[in-house]
């Protein structure tokens, strides 16, 4: 999906892929010990240039933490002058220098909350099943 998004936008050029397979975006492991955390460090060190694009398939690939924690992460990326695109979100690129847009903010907030609630519900179901089986 992400490569399809990219293929339709010749103004963006693929440089590298970061993959956080097996790293929990709910617990923040993708940030503390995963490729996304490494990407952010590289941005902080200037190894990834300002105005670069972080393209993800879905918002839950960035984080499944609480909405407040997700917003903090987006603010950090904005401060680092990194643009963000979510392939499932469509054409919109969230540029670091964008002005506040209420419609996009509401959609982002809903997607952030859904990602968090989905993971929270799965964790509760797993704990419940584990408790019943032991």
PDB file of C-alpha atoms in Angstrom:
ATOM      1  CA  UNK A   1       0.000   0.000   0.000  1.00  0.00           C
ATOM      2  CA  UNK A   2       2.763   2.478   0.898  1.00  0.00           C
ATOM      3  CA  UNK A   3       4.725   1.727  -2.267  1.00  0.00           C
ATOM      4  CA  UNK A   4       1.556   2.173  -4.326  1.00  0.00           C
ATOM      5  CA  UNK A   5       1.018   5.577  -2.664  1.00  0.00           C
ATOM      6  CA  UNK A   6       4.600   6.505  -3.435  1.00  0.00           C
ATOM      7  CA  UNK A   7       4.410   5.361  -7.067  1.00  0.00           C
ATOM      8  CA  UNK A   8       1.614   7.875  -7.687  1.00  0.00           C
ATOM      9  CA  UNK A   9       3.669  10.783  -6.353  1.00  0.00           C
ATOM     10  CA  UNK A  10       6.793  11.366  -8.442  1.00  0.00           C
ATOM     11  CA  UNK A  11       7.776  14.343  -6.285  1.00  0.00           C
ATOM     12  CA  UNK A  12       8.792  11.867  -3.572  1.00  0.00           C
ATOM     13  CA  UNK A  13      11.724   9.486  -3.926  1.00  0.00           C
ATOM     14  CA  UNK A  14      12.078   6.263  -1.955  1.00  0.00           C
ATOM     15  CA  UNK A  15      15.299   6.241   0.073  1.00  0.00           C
ATOM     16  CA  UNK A  16      14.936   3.478   2.624  1.00  0.00           C
ATOM     17  CA  UNK A  17      12.427   1.329   4.428  1.00  0.00           C
ATOM     18  CA  UNK A  18      12.121   0.981   8.176  1.00  0.00           C
ATOM     19  CA  UNK A  19      10.271  -2.034   9.499  1.00  0.00           C
ATOM     20  CA  UNK A  20       9.262  -2.687  13.084  1.00  0.00           C
ATOM     21  CA  UNK A  21       7.989  -6.258  12.810  1.00  0.00           C
ATOM     22  CA  UNK A  22       7.342  -7.667  16.243  1.00  0.00           C
ATOM     23  CA  UNK A  23       7.749  -4.313  17.997  1.00  0.00           C
ATOM     24  CA  UNK A  24       4.744  -3.177  19.988  1.00  0.00           C
ATOM     25  CA  UNK A  25       3.414   0.230  18.948  1.00  0.00           C
ATOM     26  CA  UNK A  26       0.990  -0.038  21.909  1.00  0.00           C
ATOM     27  CA  UNK A  27       3.742  -0.334  24.501  1.00  0.00           C
ATOM     28  CA  UNK A  28       6.058   2.014  22.607  1.00  0.00           C
ATOM     29  CA  UNK A  29       8.705  -0.610  21.853  1.00  0.00           C
ATOM     30  CA  UNK A  30       8.860   0.622  18.252  1.00  0.00           C
ATOM     31  CA  UNK A  31      10.171   3.889  19.733  1.00  0.00           C
ATOM     32  CA  UNK A  32      12.336   2.637  22.596  1.00  0.00           C
ATOM     33  CA  UNK A  33      14.084  -0.196  20.767  1.00  0.00           C
ATOM     34  CA  UNK A  34      12.711  -0.257  17.238  1.00  0.00           C
ATOM     35  CA  UNK A  35      13.344   1.173  13.822  1.00  0.00           C
ATOM     36  CA  UNK A  36      10.982   4.130  14.300  1.00  0.00           C
ATOM     37  CA  UNK A  37      12.922   5.205  17.381  1.00  0.00           C
ATOM     38  CA  UNK A  38      16.148   4.870  15.407  1.00  0.00           C
ATOM     39  CA  UNK A  39      14.634   6.970  12.600  1.00  0.00           C
ATOM     40  CA  UNK A  40      13.807   9.728  15.101  1.00  0.00           C
ATOM     41  CA  UNK A  41      17.337   9.620  16.549  1.00  0.00           C
ATOM     42  CA  UNK A  42      18.768   9.921  13.049  1.00  0.00           C
ATOM     43  CA  UNK A  43      16.525  12.950  12.468  1.00  0.00           C
ATOM     44  CA  UNK A  44      17.759  14.497  15.725  1.00  0.00           C
ATOM     45  CA  UNK A  45      21.395  13.920  14.714  1.00  0.00           C
ATOM     46  CA  UNK A  46      20.784  15.487  11.300  1.00  0.00           C
ATOM     47  CA  UNK A  47      21.403  12.235   9.419  1.00  0.00           C
ATOM     48  CA  UNK A  48      17.934  12.469   7.884  1.00  0.00           C
ATOM     49  CA  UNK A  49      17.402  15.867   6.291  1.00  0.00           C
ATOM     50  CA  UNK A  50      14.642  18.243   7.271  1.00  0.00           C
ATOM     51  CA  UNK A  51      11.583  18.131   5.022  1.00  0.00           C
ATOM     52  CA  UNK A  52      11.942  14.365   4.543  1.00  0.00           C
ATOM     53  CA  UNK A  53       8.775  12.282   4.350  1.00  0.00           C
ATOM     54  CA  UNK A  54       7.839   9.514   6.766  1.00  0.00           C
ATOM     55  CA  UNK A  55       5.319   7.393   4.863  1.00  0.00           C
ATOM     56  CA  UNK A  56       3.354   4.761   6.766  1.00  0.00           C
ATOM     57  CA  UNK A  57       0.576   2.441   5.631  1.00  0.00           C
ATOM     58  CA  UNK A  58      -1.696   3.277   8.556  1.00  0.00           C
ATOM     59  CA  UNK A  59      -1.540   5.547  11.572  1.00  0.00           C
ATOM     60  CA  UNK A  60      -1.172   2.581  13.923  1.00  0.00           C
ATOM     61  CA  UNK A  61       2.236   1.875  12.388  1.00  0.00           C
ATOM     62  CA  UNK A  62       3.490   5.023  14.109  1.00  0.00           C
ATOM     63  CA  UNK A  63       1.857   4.423  17.470  1.00  0.00           C
ATOM     64  CA  UNK A  64      -1.002   2.726  19.271  1.00  0.00           C
ATOM     65  CA  UNK A  65      -0.386   4.548  22.524  1.00  0.00           C
ATOM     66  CA  UNK A  66      -2.870   6.998  24.049  1.00  0.00           C
ATOM     67  CA  UNK A  67      -4.002   9.920  21.907  1.00  0.00           C
ATOM     68  CA  UNK A  68      -1.973  12.328  24.073  1.00  0.00           C
ATOM     69  CA  UNK A  69       1.187  10.248  23.601  1.00  0.00           C
ATOM     70  CA  UNK A  70       0.566   9.954  19.870  1.00  0.00           C
ATOM     71  CA  UNK A  71       0.073  13.707  19.571  1.00  0.00           C
ATOM     72  CA  UNK A  72       3.352  14.268  21.411  1.00  0.00           C
ATOM     73  CA  UNK A  73       5.119  12.022  18.904  1.00  0.00           C
ATOM     74  CA  UNK A  74       3.565  13.906  15.960  1.00  0.00           C
ATOM     75  CA  UNK A  75       4.659  17.215  17.584  1.00  0.00           C
ATOM     76  CA  UNK A  76       8.181  15.852  17.912  1.00  0.00           C
ATOM     77  CA  UNK A  77       8.281  14.886  14.233  1.00  0.00           C
ATOM     78  CA  UNK A  78       6.889  18.309  13.328  1.00  0.00           C
ATOM     79  CA  UNK A  79       9.587  19.967  15.462  1.00  0.00           C
ATOM     80  CA  UNK A  80      12.188  17.886  13.596  1.00  0.00           C
ATOM     81  CA  UNK A  81      10.624  19.210  10.355  1.00  0.00           C
ATOM     82  CA  UNK A  82       9.561  15.788   9.118  1.00  0.00           C
ATOM     83  CA  UNK A  83       6.508  15.470   6.877  1.00  0.00           C
ATOM     84  CA  UNK A  84       4.152  12.536   7.464  1.00  0.00           C
ATOM     85  CA  UNK A  85       1.894  10.703   5.029  1.00  0.00           C
ATOM     86  CA  UNK A  86      -0.509   7.908   5.947  1.00  0.00           C
ATOM     87  CA  UNK A  87      -1.277   5.839   2.842  1.00  0.00           C
ATOM     88  CA  UNK A  88      -4.739   4.829   4.084  1.00  0.00           C
ATOM     89  CA  UNK A  89      -5.528   8.487   4.731  1.00  0.00           C
ATOM     90  CA  UNK A  90      -5.310   9.278   1.029  1.00  0.00           C
ATOM     91  CA  UNK A  91      -3.628  12.214  -0.645  1.00  0.00           C
ATOM     92  CA  UNK A  92      -2.909  14.351   2.420  1.00  0.00           C
ATOM     93  CA  UNK A  93       0.694  14.919   3.426  1.00  0.00           C
ATOM     94  CA  UNK A  94       0.987  16.396   6.896  1.00  0.00           C
ATOM     95  CA  UNK A  95       3.754  18.896   6.330  1.00  0.00           C
ATOM     96  CA  UNK A  96       5.766  20.061   9.303  1.00  0.00           C
ATOM     97  CA  UNK A  97       4.976  23.685   8.428  1.00  0.00           C
ATOM     98  CA  UNK A  98       1.206  23.187   7.907  1.00  0.00           C
ATOM     99  CA  UNK A  99      -1.212  25.406   9.749  1.00  0.00           C
ATOM    100  CA  UNK A 100      -3.834  23.780  11.971  1.00  0.00           C
ATOM    101  CA  UNK A 101      -6.760  22.303  10.014  1.00  0.00           C
ATOM    102  CA  UNK A 102      -9.698  21.258  12.167  1.00  0.00           C
ATOM    103  CA  UNK A 103     -11.065  18.629   9.755  1.00  0.00           C
ATOM    104  CA  UNK A 104      -7.753  16.773   9.493  1.00  0.00           C
ATOM    105  CA  UNK A 105      -7.169  17.116  13.221  1.00  0.00           C
ATOM    106  CA  UNK A 106     -10.511  15.481  13.993  1.00  0.00           C
ATOM    107  CA  UNK A 107      -9.831  12.629  11.552  1.00  0.00           C
ATOM    108  CA  UNK A 108      -6.343  12.081  12.984  1.00  0.00           C
ATOM    109  CA  UNK A 109      -7.667  12.095  16.536  1.00  0.00           C
ATOM    110  CA  UNK A 110     -10.328   9.513  15.682  1.00  0.00           C
ATOM    111  CA  UNK A 111      -7.763   7.262  13.949  1.00  0.00           C
ATOM    112  CA  UNK A 112      -5.345   7.625  16.870  1.00  0.00           C
ATOM    113  CA  UNK A 113      -8.057   6.701  19.359  1.00  0.00           C
ATOM    114  CA  UNK A 114      -9.234   3.733  17.285  1.00  0.00           C
ATOM    115  CA  UNK A 115      -5.669   2.407  17.042  1.00  0.00           C
ATOM    116  CA  UNK A 116      -5.244   2.706  20.807  1.00  0.00           C
ATOM    117  CA  UNK A 117      -8.644   1.226  21.689  1.00  0.00           C
ATOM    118  CA  UNK A 118      -8.181  -1.705  19.309  1.00  0.00           C
ATOM    119  CA  UNK A 119      -4.863  -2.653  20.895  1.00  0.00           C
ATOM    120  CA  UNK A 120      -6.208  -2.142  24.398  1.00  0.00           C
ATOM    121  CA  UNK A 121      -9.179  -4.411  23.650  1.00  0.00           C
ATOM    122  CA  UNK A 122      -6.939  -7.128  22.167  1.00  0.00           C
ATOM    123  CA  UNK A 123      -4.689  -7.035  25.226  1.00  0.00           C
ATOM    124  CA  UNK A 124      -7.688  -7.360  27.547  1.00  0.00           C
ATOM    125  CA  UNK A 125      -9.039 -10.326  25.566  1.00  0.00           C
ATOM    126  CA  UNK A 126      -5.668 -12.071  25.658  1.00  0.00           C
ATOM    127  CA  UNK A 127      -5.339 -11.512  29.429  1.00  0.00           C
ATOM    128  CA  UNK A 128      -8.871 -12.810  29.965  1.00  0.00           C
ATOM    129  CA  UNK A 129      -8.288 -15.910  27.823  1.00  0.00           C
ATOM    130  CA  UNK A 130      -4.982 -16.548  29.574  1.00  0.00           C
ATOM    131  CA  UNK A 131      -6.638 -16.274  32.998  1.00  0.00           C
ATOM    132  CA  UNK A 132      -9.403 -18.704  31.980  1.00  0.00           C
ATOM    133  CA  UNK A 133      -6.896 -21.254  30.705  1.00  0.00           C
ATOM    134  CA  UNK A 134      -4.735 -21.272  33.816  1.00  0.00           C
TER     135      UNK A 134
END
